Amino acid sequence: MLQVQNLTKTFGEIRAVDGVSFGVEAGRIFGLLGPNGAGKTTTIAMIAGLIPPASGSVHVDGLDLAARPADVKRRLGVVPQEIALYEDLTARENLDFWGGIYGLRGKALAARRDALLDLVGLADRAREPVRNYSGGMKRRLNLALGLVHKPTLILLDEPTVGIDPQARINLLDVVRGLARDGAAVLYTTHYLEEAENLCDELAIMDHGTIHAQGTVESLKAELGEGSVLTLQGAFSREDVAAAVERSTGLRALELDDGRALLNVPRGRAGVGAALEAIYTSGLHLTDVTVKEPNLEDLFLKLTGRELRD
Amino acid sequence: MFWALIRKDLVRRRRSPASTLVMLAFPFMMAGLIGSVSGGSGGEPEFTLKVFLLDREDGVLGGFLAGASQRRDDGNNLEIVPVGEEGFARMEKGEASAMLVIPERFSDRLLDGEDVALQLVLNPAESIKPEIARQGAEVIATYLDVLVKSAGDRLGHVRDLLDADRMPPLAVVTAITGELYGEMVRAEPILFPPVVRVVRDKEAGGKSEQANVFGYVLVMVSVMSVIFVAIRAVTDLYEDQRTGMLRRQLATPLTVSRLVAAKCVFAALFGAAVMAILLVAGAFFGWFGSGVPVGSVLLHAVAFALAAAGLITVLVALVRTEKQAGILSWVVVMAMSVLGGSMFPLELIPEAIQRFSRFTLNYWAIEGFLDLMVRGRGATAALPATALLTGVGLALLVIGQHLMKRRLREALR
């Protein structure tokens, strides 16, 4: 459904997006995971035709965005990060306006509007001005506006920012439902749990480039079998490297002064042996954690910094 | 798609009607205030200044002033009412805007070359009319002053003629008055125009205007309202930019050109509707003459609203933010309103400045509406102004759209 090839965007000296390529199939949710400033929103803006890329191409349903922007945009449903609603209008009026933009009218528009109000759970408040809504309700309406014309490719840019956990769960359920109904979904987020639980495929993005992409399982596999051992304390990078070399089975994922991320072979013996090797190495430790590998660890391994940095 | 944008703006105006109501109420408020102060009313088409005259000497000046107020066939709006000493009590009751008191032996002392003074009592409950009366009294005083100074030794001769028991020879009177008239004519360029004038427009063919002050002011101020409506409409684009709505709209098949065009069309249609509502309401109150050519008025309203939308689009596109757009538009609109006759009748503006009036939209709009609704000059009288506004409006819209497209595209980057 969506094919992005070598997409690049520069703002002056800054390369906001640098040679990004990925694809999203119909019925699948593809996540762009990265911290703020990673280039996710710029990527979405180029796919939505809002800003022209410096180089690269975007194809939707086989149509080249550069050559046929209007046809491509009719297939897109864009849900921006900021809540973009007319707050003096009601939910119905907002939906009517967006439906009108896509040429919907009459009974077809009314039916679609009512279906969407049901979908996002706003049917009972549909005649109230949006300014009276809670943040979660506005987020849900923000999503509904992007779906009014039944798009085949849905671009969701951090749609859960600033809403409560329950509203987030509801919204993610709606997104899963859209994919089940056959839409291709491109979903950007900086929430690891969201990306892990929602996305069929992920690309980890930072400083405008994609560092890794694949299914959640395949990405985690890059960390190796077994557990992740995180060490913090007053030690140097070389001290940890020497300790890892002396042990059996330990593998360094990320080493730094005062902090290290190590892969420990699966099984109790593996963890015990690893801890013993660390202990006997004489490193001055202040904190040791052992956990199952997650995307945070992978992000740290790939970029050298935490997702929350 | 295009009409969805316009319909949305209309629904938003309906949902948040405060600014529109202000734009509709403002002209009526101003018409009411200024019309009332000026003495205009539904059944009284003329501005009349009522002045009491207390003539304690019963001489030439009093007779001249009383006679002047009788000549009401040439647009004279001054009503001078001779009163006795009870005039002071009647002034206390607010029966006139001012009272001019000519002291005893005023003419004698004037002809003797002594310092003399006229007394003027003003009505404190009024503002504009007493000021006009004061200015008028100063003009009389100045005229008399110049007359005395320029007549010189001839004053004695004049006095002898006035004191004579019998009618002086016509040839002598003619010679003296001719000389004095010549002096006054030579002095006129440095005496006039006075600071305040009451001017009444009149057709060459003798057909005088039928509307009253309320109608005049309503037209003048309504024109301002339409421009403010255009500002509100066009600056919505910056609000959409600020709230992220612009990006969202441009992620649909909408183009920047179409978005800007829809905004301009909405501004023009809504402005024309506001103007039409104001004028229809004014007509309902009887503030305009009969036989107003409705079609021509509507055409002129659309042309003016189009021009206002075009001008505001250009202005708004010259700046980067909603706030800057508001400030720039406000400054330009106020300047145009002062120069173009929305704040004061053009007759009150110095002629040197009046030359710039023709460069304002207000001027052409007001002139057109006045021709059609106040001066009763017929359905085609405003066509040149309508055509000019349409042409200027279309040109401004093309320029404005080009500039605005560039501005919005910059904002997206």
mmCIF file with all atom_site columns, N, CA, C and O in Angstrom, chain B residues 235 238 241 312-329 403-404 406-408 410-411:
data_model
loop_
_atom_site.group_PDB
_atom_site.id
_atom_site.type_symbol
_atom_site.label_atom_id
_atom_site.label_alt_id
_atom_site.label_comp_id
_atom_site.label_asym_id
_atom_site.label_entity_id
_atom_site.label_seq_id
_atom_site.pdbx_PDB_ins_code
_atom_site.Cartn_x
_atom_site.Cartn_y
_atom_site.Cartn_z
_atom_site.occupancy
_atom_site.B_iso_or_equiv
_atom_site.pdbx_formal_charge
_atom_site.auth_seq_id
_atom_site.auth_comp_id
_atom_site.auth_asym_id
_atom_site.auth_atom_id
_atom_site.pdbx_PDB_model_num
ATOM 1   N N  . THR B 1 235 ? -8.041 36.731 8.306  1.00 0.00 ? 235 THR B N  1
ATOM 2   C CA . THR B 1 235 ? -7.057 36.359 9.333  1.00 0.00 ? 235 THR B CA 1
ATOM 3   C C  . THR B 1 235 ? -7.359 34.979 9.919  1.00 0.00 ? 235 THR B C  1
ATOM 4   O O  . THR B 1 235 ? -6.520 34.420 10.616 1.00 0.00 ? 235 THR B O  1
ATOM 5   N N  . TYR B 1 238 ? -4.625 32.560 9.389  1.00 0.00 ? 238 TYR B N  1
ATOM 6   C CA . TYR B 1 238 ? -3.520 32.474 10.352 1.00 0.00 ? 238 TYR B CA 1
ATOM 7   C C  . TYR B 1 238 ? -3.925 31.707 11.602 1.00 0.00 ? 238 TYR B C  1
ATOM 8   O O  . TYR B 1 238 ? -3.104 31.042 12.225 1.00 0.00 ? 238 TYR B O  1
ATOM 9   N N  . GLN B 1 241 ? -3.515 28.262 10.711 1.00 0.00 ? 241 GLN B N  1
ATOM 10  C CA . GLN B 1 241 ? -2.090 27.911 10.728 1.00 0.00 ? 241 GLN B CA 1
ATOM 11  C C  . GLN B 1 241 ? -1.625 27.644 12.157 1.00 0.00 ? 241 GLN B C  1
ATOM 12  O O  . GLN B 1 241 ? -0.928 26.677 12.430 1.00 0.00 ? 241 GLN B O  1
ATOM 13  N N  . ILE B 1 312 ? -7.599 43.266 2.083  1.00 0.00 ? 312 ILE B N  1
ATOM 14  C CA . ILE B 1 312 ? -7.198 42.639 3.352  1.00 0.00 ? 312 ILE B CA 1
ATOM 15  C C  . ILE B 1 312 ? -6.328 41.400 3.085  1.00 0.00 ? 312 ILE B C  1
ATOM 16  O O  . ILE B 1 312 ? -5.381 41.131 3.817  1.00 0.00 ? 312 ILE B O  1
ATOM 17  N N  . THR B 1 313 ? -6.631 40.674 2.024  1.00 0.00 ? 313 THR B N  1
ATOM 18  C CA . THR B 1 313 ? -5.796 39.507 1.698  1.00 0.00 ? 313 THR B CA 1
ATOM 19  C C  . THR B 1 313 ? -4.364 39.948 1.410  1.00 0.00 ? 313 THR B C  1
ATOM 20  O O  . THR B 1 313 ? -3.403 39.325 1.884  1.00 0.00 ? 313 THR B O  1
ATOM 21  N N  . VAL B 1 314 ? -4.230 41.035 0.661  1.00 0.00 ? 314 VAL B N  1
ATOM 22  C CA . VAL B 1 314 ? -2.885 41.555 0.371  1.00 0.00 ? 314 VAL B CA 1
ATOM 23  C C  . VAL B 1 314 ? -2.192 41.968 1.681  1.00 0.00 ? 314 VAL B C  1
ATOM 24  O O  . VAL B 1 314 ? -1.045 41.585 1.941  1.00 0.00 ? 314 VAL B O  1
ATOM 25  N N  . LEU B 1 315 ? -2.887 42.721 2.499  1.00 0.00 ? 315 LEU B N  1
ATOM 26  C CA . LEU B 1 315 ? -2.284 43.215 3.746  1.00 0.00 ? 315 LEU B CA 1
ATOM 27  C C  . LEU B 1 315 ? -1.880 42.063 4.658  1.00 0.00 ? 315 LEU B C  1
ATOM 28  O O  . LEU B 1 315 ? -0.777 42.034 5.203  1.00 0.00 ? 315 LEU B O  1
ATOM 29  N N  . VAL B 1 316 ? -2.805 41.117 4.806  1.00 0.00 ? 316 VAL B N  1
ATOM 30  C CA . VAL B 1 316 ? -2.556 39.996 5.723  1.00 0.00 ? 316 VAL B CA 1
ATOM 31  C C  . VAL B 1 316 ? -1.385 39.141 5.227  1.00 0.00 ? 316 VAL B C  1
ATOM 32  O O  . VAL B 1 316 ? -0.603 38.614 6.016  1.00 0.00 ? 316 VAL B O  1
ATOM 33  N N  . ALA B 1 317 ? -1.253 39.059 3.898  1.00 0.00 ? 317 ALA B N  1
ATOM 34  C CA . ALA B 1 317 ? -0.170 38.245 3.334  1.00 0.00 ? 317 ALA B CA 1
ATOM 35  C C  . ALA B 1 317 ? 1.195  38.907 3.488  1.00 0.00 ? 317 ALA B C  1
ATOM 36  O O  . ALA B 1 317 ? 2.223  38.267 3.303  1.00 0.00 ? 317 ALA B O  1
ATOM 37  N N  . LEU B 1 318 ? 1.198  40.192 3.835  1.00 0.00 ? 318 LEU B N  1
ATOM 38  C CA . LEU B 1 318 ? 2.480  40.895 3.971  1.00 0.00 ? 318 LEU B CA 1
ATOM 39  C C  . LEU B 1 318 ? 3.154  40.607 5.306  1.00 0.00 ? 318 LEU B C  1
ATOM 40  O O  . LEU B 1 318 ? 4.313  40.946 5.497  1.00 0.00 ? 318 LEU B O  1
ATOM 41  N N  . VAL B 1 319 ? 2.426  40.045 6.243  1.00 0.00 ? 319 VAL B N  1
ATOM 42  C CA . VAL B 1 319 ? 2.990  39.784 7.569  1.00 0.00 ? 319 VAL B CA 1
ATOM 43  C C  . VAL B 1 319 ? 2.955  38.282 7.859  1.00 0.00 ? 319 VAL B C  1
ATOM 44  O O  . VAL B 1 319 ? 2.465  37.501 7.040  1.00 0.00 ? 319 VAL B O  1
ATOM 45  N N  . ARG B 1 320 ? 3.487  37.918 9.030  1.00 0.00 ? 320 ARG B N  1
ATOM 46  C CA . ARG B 1 320 ? 3.670  36.495 9.285  1.00 0.00 ? 320 ARG B CA 1
ATOM 47  C C  . ARG B 1 320 ? 2.729  35.912 10.327 1.00 0.00 ? 320 ARG B C  1
ATOM 48  O O  . ARG B 1 320 ? 2.610  34.692 10.430 1.00 0.00 ? 320 ARG B O  1
ATOM 49  N N  . THR B 1 321 ? 2.147  36.760 11.159 1.00 0.00 ? 321 THR B N  1
ATOM 50  C CA . THR B 1 321 ? 1.331  36.212 12.240 1.00 0.00 ? 321 THR B CA 1
ATOM 51  C C  . THR B 1 321 ? -0.047 36.855 12.268 1.00 0.00 ? 321 THR B C  1
ATOM 52  O O  . THR B 1 321 ? -0.257 37.926 11.688 1.00 0.00 ? 321 THR B O  1
ATOM 53  N N  . GLU B 1 322 ? -0.936 36.182 12.980 1.00 0.00 ? 322 GLU B N  1
ATOM 54  C CA . GLU B 1 322 ? -2.303 36.681 13.142 1.00 0.00 ? 322 GLU B CA 1
ATOM 55  C C  . GLU B 1 322 ? -2.286 38.058 13.805 1.00 0.00 ? 322 GLU B C  1
ATOM 56  O O  . GLU B 1 322 ? -3.026 38.961 13.425 1.00 0.00 ? 322 GLU B O  1
ATOM 57  N N  . LYS B 1 323 ? -1.421 38.211 14.808 1.00 0.00 ? 323 LYS B N  1
ATOM 58  C CA . LYS B 1 323 ? -1.371 39.467 15.556 1.00 0.00 ? 323 LYS B CA 1
ATOM 59  C C  . LYS B 1 323 ? -0.872 40.610 14.659 1.00 0.00 ? 323 LYS B C  1
ATOM 60  O O  . LYS B 1 323 ? -1.460 41.692 14.634 1.00 0.00 ? 323 LYS B O  1
ATOM 61  N N  . GLN B 1 324 ? 0.202  40.336 13.923 1.00 0.00 ? 324 GLN B N  1
ATOM 62  C CA . GLN B 1 324 ? 0.723  41.354 13.011 1.00 0.00 ? 324 GLN B CA 1
ATOM 63  C C  . GLN B 1 324 ? -0.323 41.721 11.970 1.00 0.00 ? 324 GLN B C  1
ATOM 64  O O  . GLN B 1 324 ? -0.497 42.896 11.626 1.00 0.00 ? 324 GLN B O  1
ATOM 65  N N  . ALA B 1 325 ? -1.039 40.706 11.490 1.00 0.00 ? 325 ALA B N  1
ATOM 66  C CA . ALA B 1 325 ? -2.066 40.950 10.480 1.00 0.00 ? 325 ALA B CA 1
ATOM 67  C C  . ALA B 1 325 ? -3.149 41.864 11.043 1.00 0.00 ? 325 ALA B C  1
ATOM 68  O O  . ALA B 1 325 ? -3.609 42.791 10.367 1.00 0.00 ? 325 ALA B O  1
ATOM 69  N N  . GLY B 1 326 ? -3.534 41.598 12.290 1.00 0.00 ? 326 GLY B N  1
ATOM 70  C CA . GLY B 1 326 ? -4.561 42.416 12.924 1.00 0.00 ? 326 GLY B CA 1
ATOM 71  C C  . GLY B 1 326 ? -4.125 43.863 13.057 1.00 0.00 ? 326 GLY B C  1
ATOM 72  O O  . GLY B 1 326 ? -4.885 44.789 12.741 1.00 0.00 ? 326 GLY B O  1
ATOM 73  N N  . ILE B 1 327 ? -2.882 44.052 13.496 1.00 0.00 ? 327 ILE B N  1
ATOM 74  C CA . ILE B 1 327 ? -2.382 45.421 13.716 1.00 0.00 ? 327 ILE B CA 1
ATOM 75  C C  . ILE B 1 327 ? -2.287 46.172 12.390 1.00 0.00 ? 327 ILE B C  1
ATOM 76  O O  . ILE B 1 327 ? -2.780 47.297 12.263 1.00 0.00 ? 327 ILE B O  1
ATOM 77  N N  . LEU B 1 328 ? -1.658 45.542 11.396 1.00 0.00 ? 328 LEU B N  1
ATOM 78  C CA . LEU B 1 328 ? -1.475 46.220 10.107 1.00 0.00 ? 328 LEU B CA 1
ATOM 79  C C  . LEU B 1 328 ? -2.831 46.569 9.476  1.00 0.00 ? 328 LEU B C  1
ATOM 80  O O  . LEU B 1 328 ? -3.044 47.694 9.004  1.00 0.00 ? 328 LEU B O  1
ATOM 81  N N  . SER B 1 329 ? -3.725 45.596 9.501  1.00 0.00 ? 329 SER B N  1
ATOM 82  C CA . SER B 1 329 ? -5.036 45.835 8.892  1.00 0.00 ? 329 SER B CA 1
ATOM 83  C C  . SER B 1 329 ? -5.749 46.972 9.607  1.00 0.00 ? 329 SER B C  1
ATOM 84  O O  . SER B 1 329 ? -6.365 47.833 8.967  1.00 0.00 ? 329 SER B O  1
ATOM 85  N N  . LEU B 1 403 ? 0.382  36.268 -3.048 1.00 0.00 ? 403 LEU B N  1
ATOM 86  C CA . LEU B 1 403 ? 1.194  36.511 -1.853 1.00 0.00 ? 403 LEU B CA 1
ATOM 87  C C  . LEU B 1 403 ? 0.842  35.533 -0.736 1.00 0.00 ? 403 LEU B C  1
ATOM 88  O O  . LEU B 1 403 ? 1.721  35.008 -0.037 1.00 0.00 ? 403 LEU B O  1
ATOM 89  N N  . MET B 1 404 ? -0.451 35.291 -0.570 1.00 0.00 ? 404 MET B N  1
ATOM 90  C CA . MET B 1 404 ? -0.884 34.429 0.528  1.00 0.00 ? 404 MET B CA 1
ATOM 91  C C  . MET B 1 404 ? -0.443 32.989 0.308  1.00 0.00 ? 404 MET B C  1
ATOM 92  O O  . MET B 1 404 ? -0.054 32.293 1.254  1.00 0.00 ? 404 MET B O  1
ATOM 93  N N  . ARG B 1 406 ? 2.211  32.045 -1.193 1.00 0.00 ? 406 ARG B N  1
ATOM 94  C CA . ARG B 1 406 ? 3.636  31.991 -0.862 1.00 0.00 ? 406 ARG B CA 1
ATOM 95  C C  . ARG B 1 406 ? 3.832  31.984 0.659  1.00 0.00 ? 406 ARG B C  1
ATOM 96  O O  . ARG B 1 406 ? 4.636  31.243 1.195  1.00 0.00 ? 406 ARG B O  1
ATOM 97  N N  . ARG B 1 407 ? 3.055  32.836 1.334  1.00 0.00 ? 407 ARG B N  1
ATOM 98  C CA . ARG B 1 407 ? 3.177  32.946 2.783  1.00 0.00 ? 407 ARG B CA 1
ATOM 99  C C  . ARG B 1 407 ? 2.809  31.626 3.473  1.00 0.00 ? 407 ARG B C  1
ATOM 100 O O  . ARG B 1 407 ? 3.510  31.158 4.375  1.00 0.00 ? 407 ARG B O  1
ATOM 101 N N  . LEU B 1 408 ? 1.730  31.001 3.028  1.00 0.00 ? 408 LEU B N  1
ATOM 102 C CA . LEU B 1 408 ? 1.279  29.770 3.682  1.00 0.00 ? 408 LEU B CA 1
ATOM 103 C C  . LEU B 1 408 ? 2.234  28.607 3.395  1.00 0.00 ? 408 LEU B C  1
ATOM 104 O O  . LEU B 1 408 ? 2.473  27.765 4.251  1.00 0.00 ? 408 LEU B O  1
ATOM 105 N N  . GLU B 1 410 ? 5.395  28.914 2.931  1.00 0.00 ? 410 GLU B N  1
ATOM 106 C CA . GLU B 1 410 ? 6.547  29.145 3.815  1.00 0.00 ? 410 GLU B CA 1
ATOM 107 C C  . GLU B 1 410 ? 6.247  28.627 5.217  1.00 0.00 ? 410 GLU B C  1
ATOM 108 O O  . GLU B 1 410 ? 7.092  28.014 5.873  1.00 0.00 ? 410 GLU B O  1
ATOM 109 N N  . ALA B 1 411 ? 5.027  28.906 5.661  1.00 0.00 ? 411 ALA B N  1
ATOM 110 C CA . ALA B 1 411 ? 4.641  28.523 7.020  1.00 0.00 ? 411 ALA B CA 1
ATOM 111 C C  . ALA B 1 411 ? 4.644  27.008 7.196  1.00 0.00 ? 411 ALA B C  1
ATOM 112 O O  . ALA B 1 411 ? 4.884  26.502 8.291  1.00 0.00 ? 411 ALA B O  1
#
